[in-house]
Short mmCIF file of C-alpha atoms in Angstrom, two decimals:
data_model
loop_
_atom_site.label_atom_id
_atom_site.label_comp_id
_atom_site.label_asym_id
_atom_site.label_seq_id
_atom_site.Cartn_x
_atom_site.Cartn_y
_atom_site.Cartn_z
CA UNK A 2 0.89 2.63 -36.22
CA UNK A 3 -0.86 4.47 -33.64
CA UNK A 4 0.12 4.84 -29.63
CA UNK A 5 -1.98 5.03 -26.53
CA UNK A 6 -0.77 6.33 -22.86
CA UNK A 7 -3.31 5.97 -20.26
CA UNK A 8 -2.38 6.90 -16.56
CA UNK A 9 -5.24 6.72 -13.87
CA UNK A 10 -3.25 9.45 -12.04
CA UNK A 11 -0.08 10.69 -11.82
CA UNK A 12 1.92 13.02 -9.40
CA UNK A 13 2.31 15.99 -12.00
CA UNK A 14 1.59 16.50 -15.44
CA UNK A 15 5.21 16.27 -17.33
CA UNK A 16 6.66 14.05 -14.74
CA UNK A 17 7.18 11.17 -17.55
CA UNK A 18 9.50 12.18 -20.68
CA UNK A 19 7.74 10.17 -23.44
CA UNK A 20 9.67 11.60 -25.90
CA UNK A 21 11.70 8.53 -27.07
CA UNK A 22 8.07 6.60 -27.35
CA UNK A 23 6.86 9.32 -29.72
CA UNK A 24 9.98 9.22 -31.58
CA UNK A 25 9.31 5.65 -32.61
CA UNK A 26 5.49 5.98 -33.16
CA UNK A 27 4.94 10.17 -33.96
CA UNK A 28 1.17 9.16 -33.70
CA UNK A 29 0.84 8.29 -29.97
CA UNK A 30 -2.21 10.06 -27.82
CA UNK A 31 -1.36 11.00 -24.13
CA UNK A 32 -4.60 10.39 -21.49
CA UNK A 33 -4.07 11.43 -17.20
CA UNK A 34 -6.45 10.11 -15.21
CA UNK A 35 -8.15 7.62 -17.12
CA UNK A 36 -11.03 5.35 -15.98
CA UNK A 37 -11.79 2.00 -16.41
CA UNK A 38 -15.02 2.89 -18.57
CA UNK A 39 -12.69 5.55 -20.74
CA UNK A 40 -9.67 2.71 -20.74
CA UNK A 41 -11.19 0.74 -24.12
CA UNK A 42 -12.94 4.17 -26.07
CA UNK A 43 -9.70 5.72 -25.38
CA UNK A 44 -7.67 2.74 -26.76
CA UNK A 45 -9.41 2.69 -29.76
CA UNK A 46 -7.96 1.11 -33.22
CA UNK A 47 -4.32 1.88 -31.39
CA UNK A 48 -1.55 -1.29 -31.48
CA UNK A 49 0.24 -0.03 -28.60
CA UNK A 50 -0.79 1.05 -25.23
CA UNK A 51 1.14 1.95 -22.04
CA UNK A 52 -0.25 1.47 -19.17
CA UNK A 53 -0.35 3.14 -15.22
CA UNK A 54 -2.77 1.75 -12.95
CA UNK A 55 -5.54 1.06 -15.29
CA UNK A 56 -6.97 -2.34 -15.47
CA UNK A 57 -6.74 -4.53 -18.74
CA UNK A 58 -8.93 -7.53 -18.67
CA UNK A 59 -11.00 -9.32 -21.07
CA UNK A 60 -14.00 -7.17 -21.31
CA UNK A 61 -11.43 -4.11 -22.66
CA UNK A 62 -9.19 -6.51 -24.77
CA UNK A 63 -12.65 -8.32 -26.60
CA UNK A 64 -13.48 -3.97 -27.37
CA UNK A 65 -9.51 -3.50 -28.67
CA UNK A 66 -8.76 -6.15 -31.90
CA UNK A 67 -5.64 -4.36 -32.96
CA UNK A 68 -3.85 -4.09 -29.79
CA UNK A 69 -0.69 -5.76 -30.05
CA UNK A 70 1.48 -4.78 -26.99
CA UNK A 71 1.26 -3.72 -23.64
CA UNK A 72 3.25 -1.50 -21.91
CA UNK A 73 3.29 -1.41 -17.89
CA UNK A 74 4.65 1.73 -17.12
CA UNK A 75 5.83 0.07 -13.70
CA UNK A 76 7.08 -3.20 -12.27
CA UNK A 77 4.11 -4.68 -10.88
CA UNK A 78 1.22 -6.85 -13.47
CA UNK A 79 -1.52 -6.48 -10.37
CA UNK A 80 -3.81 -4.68 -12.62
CA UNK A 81 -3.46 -6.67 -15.92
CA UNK A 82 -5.13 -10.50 -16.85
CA UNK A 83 -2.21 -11.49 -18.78
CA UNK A 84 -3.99 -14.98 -19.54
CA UNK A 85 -6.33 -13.14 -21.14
CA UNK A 86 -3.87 -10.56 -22.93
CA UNK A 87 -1.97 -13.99 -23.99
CA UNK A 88 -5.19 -15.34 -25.51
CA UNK A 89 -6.00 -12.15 -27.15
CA UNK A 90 -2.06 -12.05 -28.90
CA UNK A 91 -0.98 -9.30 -26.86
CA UNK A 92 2.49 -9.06 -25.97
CA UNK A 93 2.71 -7.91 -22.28
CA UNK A 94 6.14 -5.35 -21.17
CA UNK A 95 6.87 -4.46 -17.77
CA UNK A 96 9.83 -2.44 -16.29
CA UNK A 97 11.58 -4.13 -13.41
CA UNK A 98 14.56 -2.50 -11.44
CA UNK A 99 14.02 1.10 -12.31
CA UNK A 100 13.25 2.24 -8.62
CA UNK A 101 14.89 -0.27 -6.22
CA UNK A 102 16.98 2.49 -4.59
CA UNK A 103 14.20 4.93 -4.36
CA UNK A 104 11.85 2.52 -2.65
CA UNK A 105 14.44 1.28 -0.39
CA UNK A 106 15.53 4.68 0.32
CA UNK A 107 11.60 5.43 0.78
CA UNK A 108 11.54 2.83 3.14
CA UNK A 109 14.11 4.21 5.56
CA UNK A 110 12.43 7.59 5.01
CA UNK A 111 9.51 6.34 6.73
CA UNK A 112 11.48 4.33 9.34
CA UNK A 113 13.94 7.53 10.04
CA UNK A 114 10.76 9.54 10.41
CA UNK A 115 8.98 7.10 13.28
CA UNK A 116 11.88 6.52 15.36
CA UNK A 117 13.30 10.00 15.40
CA UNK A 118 10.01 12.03 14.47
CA UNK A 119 12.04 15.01 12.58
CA UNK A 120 9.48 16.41 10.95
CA UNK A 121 7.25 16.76 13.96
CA UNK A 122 10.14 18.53 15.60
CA UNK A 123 10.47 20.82 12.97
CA UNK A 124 6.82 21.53 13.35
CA UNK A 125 7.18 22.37 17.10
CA UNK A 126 10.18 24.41 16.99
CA UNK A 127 8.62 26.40 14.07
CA UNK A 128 5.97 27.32 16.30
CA UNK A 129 8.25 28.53 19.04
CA UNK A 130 7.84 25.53 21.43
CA UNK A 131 11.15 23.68 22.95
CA UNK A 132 12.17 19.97 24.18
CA UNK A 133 9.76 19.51 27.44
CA UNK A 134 7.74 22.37 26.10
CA UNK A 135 6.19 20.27 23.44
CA UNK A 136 2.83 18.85 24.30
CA UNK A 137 1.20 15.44 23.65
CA UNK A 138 -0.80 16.92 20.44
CA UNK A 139 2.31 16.80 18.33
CA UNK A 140 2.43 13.07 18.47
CA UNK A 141 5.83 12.62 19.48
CA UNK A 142 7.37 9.40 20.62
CA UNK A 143 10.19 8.21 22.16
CA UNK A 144 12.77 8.30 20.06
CA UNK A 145 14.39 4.55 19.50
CA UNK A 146 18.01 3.78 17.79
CA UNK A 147 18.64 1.54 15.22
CA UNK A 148 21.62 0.18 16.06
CA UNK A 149 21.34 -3.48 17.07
CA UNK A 150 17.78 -4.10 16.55
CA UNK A 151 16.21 -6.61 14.21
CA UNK A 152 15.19 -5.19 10.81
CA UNK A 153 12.96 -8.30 8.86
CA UNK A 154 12.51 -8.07 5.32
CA UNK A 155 9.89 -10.49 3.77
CA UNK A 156 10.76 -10.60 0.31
CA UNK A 157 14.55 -10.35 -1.03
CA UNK A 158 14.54 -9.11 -5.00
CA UNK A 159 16.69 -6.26 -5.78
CA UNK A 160 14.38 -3.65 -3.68
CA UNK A 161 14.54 -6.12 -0.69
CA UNK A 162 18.06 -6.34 -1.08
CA UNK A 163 19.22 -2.69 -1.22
CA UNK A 164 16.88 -2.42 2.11
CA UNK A 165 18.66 -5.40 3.50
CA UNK A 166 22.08 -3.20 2.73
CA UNK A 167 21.06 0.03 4.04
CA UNK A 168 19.41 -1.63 7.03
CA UNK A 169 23.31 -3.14 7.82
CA UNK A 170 24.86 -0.04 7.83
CA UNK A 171 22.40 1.44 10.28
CA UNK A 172 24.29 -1.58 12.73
CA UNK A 173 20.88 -3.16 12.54
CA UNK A 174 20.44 -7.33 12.31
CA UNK A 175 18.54 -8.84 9.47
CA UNK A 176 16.59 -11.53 8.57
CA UNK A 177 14.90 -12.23 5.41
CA UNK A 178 12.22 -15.02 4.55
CA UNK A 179 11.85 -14.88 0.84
CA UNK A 180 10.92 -18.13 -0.85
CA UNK A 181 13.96 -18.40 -2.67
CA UNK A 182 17.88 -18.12 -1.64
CA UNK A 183 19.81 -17.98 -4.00
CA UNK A 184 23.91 -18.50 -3.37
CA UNK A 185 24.71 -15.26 -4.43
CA UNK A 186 22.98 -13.73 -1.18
CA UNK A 187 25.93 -16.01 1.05
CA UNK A 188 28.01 -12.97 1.17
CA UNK A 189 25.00 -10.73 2.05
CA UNK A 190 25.51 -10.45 5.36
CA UNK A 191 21.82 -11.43 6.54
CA UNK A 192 19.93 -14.40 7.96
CA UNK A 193 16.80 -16.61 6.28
CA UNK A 194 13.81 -17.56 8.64
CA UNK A 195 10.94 -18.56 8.24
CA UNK A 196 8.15 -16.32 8.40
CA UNK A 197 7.13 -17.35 11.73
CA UNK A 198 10.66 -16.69 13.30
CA UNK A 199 10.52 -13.37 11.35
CA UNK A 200 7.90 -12.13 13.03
CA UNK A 201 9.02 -13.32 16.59
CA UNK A 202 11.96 -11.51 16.38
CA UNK A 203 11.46 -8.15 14.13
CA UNK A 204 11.62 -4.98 16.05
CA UNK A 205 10.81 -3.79 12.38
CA UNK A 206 9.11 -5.69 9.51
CA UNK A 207 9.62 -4.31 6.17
CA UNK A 208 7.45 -5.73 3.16
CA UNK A 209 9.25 -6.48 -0.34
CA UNK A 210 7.40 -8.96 -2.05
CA UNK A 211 4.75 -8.94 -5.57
CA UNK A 212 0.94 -9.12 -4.20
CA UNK A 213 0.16 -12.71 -5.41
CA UNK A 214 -2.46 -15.52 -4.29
CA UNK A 215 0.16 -16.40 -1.63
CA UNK A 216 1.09 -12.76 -0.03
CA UNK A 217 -2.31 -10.65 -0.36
CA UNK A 218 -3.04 -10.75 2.97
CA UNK A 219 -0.37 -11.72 4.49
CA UNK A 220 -0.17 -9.09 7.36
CA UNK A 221 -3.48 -9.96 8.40
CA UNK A 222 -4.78 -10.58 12.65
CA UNK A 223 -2.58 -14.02 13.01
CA UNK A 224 0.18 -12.54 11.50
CA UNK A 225 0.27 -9.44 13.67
CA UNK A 226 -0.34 -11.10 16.62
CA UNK A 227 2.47 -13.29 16.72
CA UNK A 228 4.95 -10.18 16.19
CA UNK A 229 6.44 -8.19 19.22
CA UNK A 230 4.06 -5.87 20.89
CA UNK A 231 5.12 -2.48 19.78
CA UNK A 232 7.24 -3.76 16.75
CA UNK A 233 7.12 -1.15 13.35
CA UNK A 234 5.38 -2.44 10.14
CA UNK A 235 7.03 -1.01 7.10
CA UNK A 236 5.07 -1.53 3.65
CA UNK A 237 6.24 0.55 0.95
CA UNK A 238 5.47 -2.74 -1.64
CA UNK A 239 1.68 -3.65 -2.69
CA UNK A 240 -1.18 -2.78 -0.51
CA UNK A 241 -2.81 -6.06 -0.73
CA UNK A 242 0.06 -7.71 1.52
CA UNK A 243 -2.05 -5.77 4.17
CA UNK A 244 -5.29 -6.24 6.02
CA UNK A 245 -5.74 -2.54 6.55
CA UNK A 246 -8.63 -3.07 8.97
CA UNK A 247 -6.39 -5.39 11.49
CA UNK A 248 -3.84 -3.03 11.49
CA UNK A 249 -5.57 -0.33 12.41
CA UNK A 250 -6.88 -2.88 15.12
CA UNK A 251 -3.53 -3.97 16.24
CA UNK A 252 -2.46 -0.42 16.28
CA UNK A 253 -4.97 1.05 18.61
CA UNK A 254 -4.37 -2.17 21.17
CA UNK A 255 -0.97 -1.42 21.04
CA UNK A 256 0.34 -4.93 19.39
CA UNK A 257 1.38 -2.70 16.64
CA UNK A 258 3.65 0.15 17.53
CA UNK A 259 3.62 1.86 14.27
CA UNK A 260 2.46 1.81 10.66
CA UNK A 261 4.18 3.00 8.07
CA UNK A 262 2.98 2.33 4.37
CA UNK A 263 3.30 4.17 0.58
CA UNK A 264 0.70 1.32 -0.76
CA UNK A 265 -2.53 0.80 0.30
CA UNK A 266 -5.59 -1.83 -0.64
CA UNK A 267 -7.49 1.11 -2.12
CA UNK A 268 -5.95 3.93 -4.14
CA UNK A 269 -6.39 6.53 -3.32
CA UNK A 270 -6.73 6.00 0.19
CA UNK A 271 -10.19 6.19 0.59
CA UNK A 272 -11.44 9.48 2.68
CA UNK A 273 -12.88 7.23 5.47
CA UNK A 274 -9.95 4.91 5.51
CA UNK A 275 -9.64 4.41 9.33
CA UNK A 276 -5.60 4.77 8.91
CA UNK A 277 -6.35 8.28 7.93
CA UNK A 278 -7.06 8.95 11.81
CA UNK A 279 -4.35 7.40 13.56
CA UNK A 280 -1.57 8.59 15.06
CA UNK A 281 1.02 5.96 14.89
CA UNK A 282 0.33 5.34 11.22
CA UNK A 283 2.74 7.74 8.69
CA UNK A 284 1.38 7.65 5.39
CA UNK A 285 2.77 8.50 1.60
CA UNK A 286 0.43 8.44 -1.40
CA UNK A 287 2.45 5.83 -3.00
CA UNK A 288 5.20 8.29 -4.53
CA UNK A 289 8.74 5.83 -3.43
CA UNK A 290 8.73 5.47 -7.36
CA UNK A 291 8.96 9.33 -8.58
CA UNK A 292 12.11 10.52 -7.63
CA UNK A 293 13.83 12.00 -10.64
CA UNK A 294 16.30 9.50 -11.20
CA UNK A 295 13.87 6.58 -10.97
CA UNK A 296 11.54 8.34 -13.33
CA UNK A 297 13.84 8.88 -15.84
CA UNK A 298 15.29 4.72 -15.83
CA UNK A 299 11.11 4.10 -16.19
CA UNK A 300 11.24 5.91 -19.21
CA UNK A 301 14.64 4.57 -20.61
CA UNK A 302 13.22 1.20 -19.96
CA UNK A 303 9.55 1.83 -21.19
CA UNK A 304 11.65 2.94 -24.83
CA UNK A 305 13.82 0.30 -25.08
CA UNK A 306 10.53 -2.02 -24.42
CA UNK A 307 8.96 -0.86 -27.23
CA UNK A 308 11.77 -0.50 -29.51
CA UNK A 309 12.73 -4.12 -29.05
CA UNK A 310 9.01 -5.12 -29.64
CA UNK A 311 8.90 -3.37 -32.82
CA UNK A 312 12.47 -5.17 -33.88
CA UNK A 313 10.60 -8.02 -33.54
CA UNK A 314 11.94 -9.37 -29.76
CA UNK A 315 10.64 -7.80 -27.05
CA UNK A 316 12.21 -6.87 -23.73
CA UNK A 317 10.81 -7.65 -20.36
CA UNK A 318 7.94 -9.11 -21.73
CA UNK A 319 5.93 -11.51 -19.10
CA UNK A 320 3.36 -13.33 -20.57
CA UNK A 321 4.91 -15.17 -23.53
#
């Protein structure tokens, strides 16, 4: 049996520990920044393939007849047809829950930095400047507490939810519109609006929710415009929930007071991304996923995937 691993990037070579994959097929080929015209040569006569961030459709299944399984290295299926992987016989693995308290700690990352702007202090007082010595160019704001405002999440799975907990013990108020509530979440501690009360009332909007025919798009114009002028956007979920061009719109009329994202439509960013340029957006290259400890569960999970496939199960498999 032969193994495939194709990444489209990746932070740093070595990040990933594929030894317990190799231990269960010693013939497995490792690939970094793979594109979509190297995704099917590079696949070859292989069984298996893991997968980050490179498409799978039906024009590089029809080129792979032995493929057999499918292994996201991730949570989200954005980039894969799995109707067509289903049609083909390909078994489809995916690794959910590895990095909810990374991205929700990511999340507050971003929000700590906007309201409290620590790391453009740091740059000031590094270059000898103090308080009201500090001119406009470091893009400093006022500084805002958390305490008693209005944290919305849209979206409440396990990511959603560890942001809903940390959010409580800043003293903030939350509300959560998520299409399902489940009685489990009674003891939670947070309220469930609709999404037009959620963005009435959020002094900060936080994104947790998959990009499907329902959510991409959903912070477009209409939706921005009904939040409160000056309110933070917090996206550190899929990039497609976004209309990148009306936030940047909404941003420079002020509606928006800030924009803070680790996902974008277009990755990566794109050099002329209008984002790039402005002042009240902070900006991550989509690395809430990569701390060590969340690494290391992808990997645990990615193994025990596989192994379970090849026992004849199969784990976390989404397109059965």
């Amino acid at each position: 049996m032969k193994a495939v691993i194709l990444e489209r990037y990746v932070m740093h070579e070595g990040d990933l520990d594929w030894s317990g994959v190799k231990a269960l097929i010693p013939d497995t080929t490792s690939y970094v920044r793979t594109a979509y015209e190297e995704i099917a040569p590079r696949i070859g006569d292989a069984e298996v393939v893991f997968l980050n961030k490179c498409r799978m459709d039906e024009a590089i299944l029809a080129q792979c007849p032995n493929l057999k399984f499918v292994g996201i290295i991730a949570t989200g299926t954005d980039n894969l047809d799995l109707d067509a992987c289903r049609r083909h016989g390909v078994a489809v693995a995916n690794v959910p829950g590895y990095s909810t308290y990374s991205v929700a700690q990511m999340t507050f990352s971003l929000l700590l930095a906007i309201v409290q702007c620590a790391e453009r202090y740091d740059r000031a007082v590094k270059d000898g400047l103090w308080q009201l010595d500090i001119p406009a160019g470091y893009g400093l704001l006022p500084q805002m507490e958390l305490y008693g405002k209005i944290f919305g999440i849209y979206g409440y799975g396990s990511i959603g939810r560890q942001t809903a907990r940390i959010a409580r013990a800043f003293g903030m108020r939350v509300l959560v519109c998520t299409r399902t509530v489940r009685p489990e979440y009674a003891a939670d501690g947070v309220e469930f609006v609709p999404f037009a009360d959620l963005l009435k009332e959020s002094d900060v909007l936080s994104l947790h929710c998959p990009a499907t025919p329902q959510t991409r798009g959903l912070m477009g114009a209409e939706a921005l415009a009904q939040m409160k002028p000056g309110a933070i956007l917090l996206n550190t979920a899929r990039g497609a929930l976004v209309d990148e061009t009306a936030v940047t719109a909404a941003l420079r009329s002020g509606q928006l007071g800030f924009y803070g994202a680790d996902a974008f439509a277009t990755e990566p960013l794109p050099a002329d991304s209008p984002l790039r340029k402005e002042p009240h957006a902070l900006l991550t290259p989509h690395i809430a996923w990569t701390t060590k400890e969340a690494l290391q569960n992808l990997m645990d999970i990615t193994t025990r995937n596989l192994r379970t496939f090849l026992d004849g199960n199969g784990e976390h498999i989404v397109n059965r």
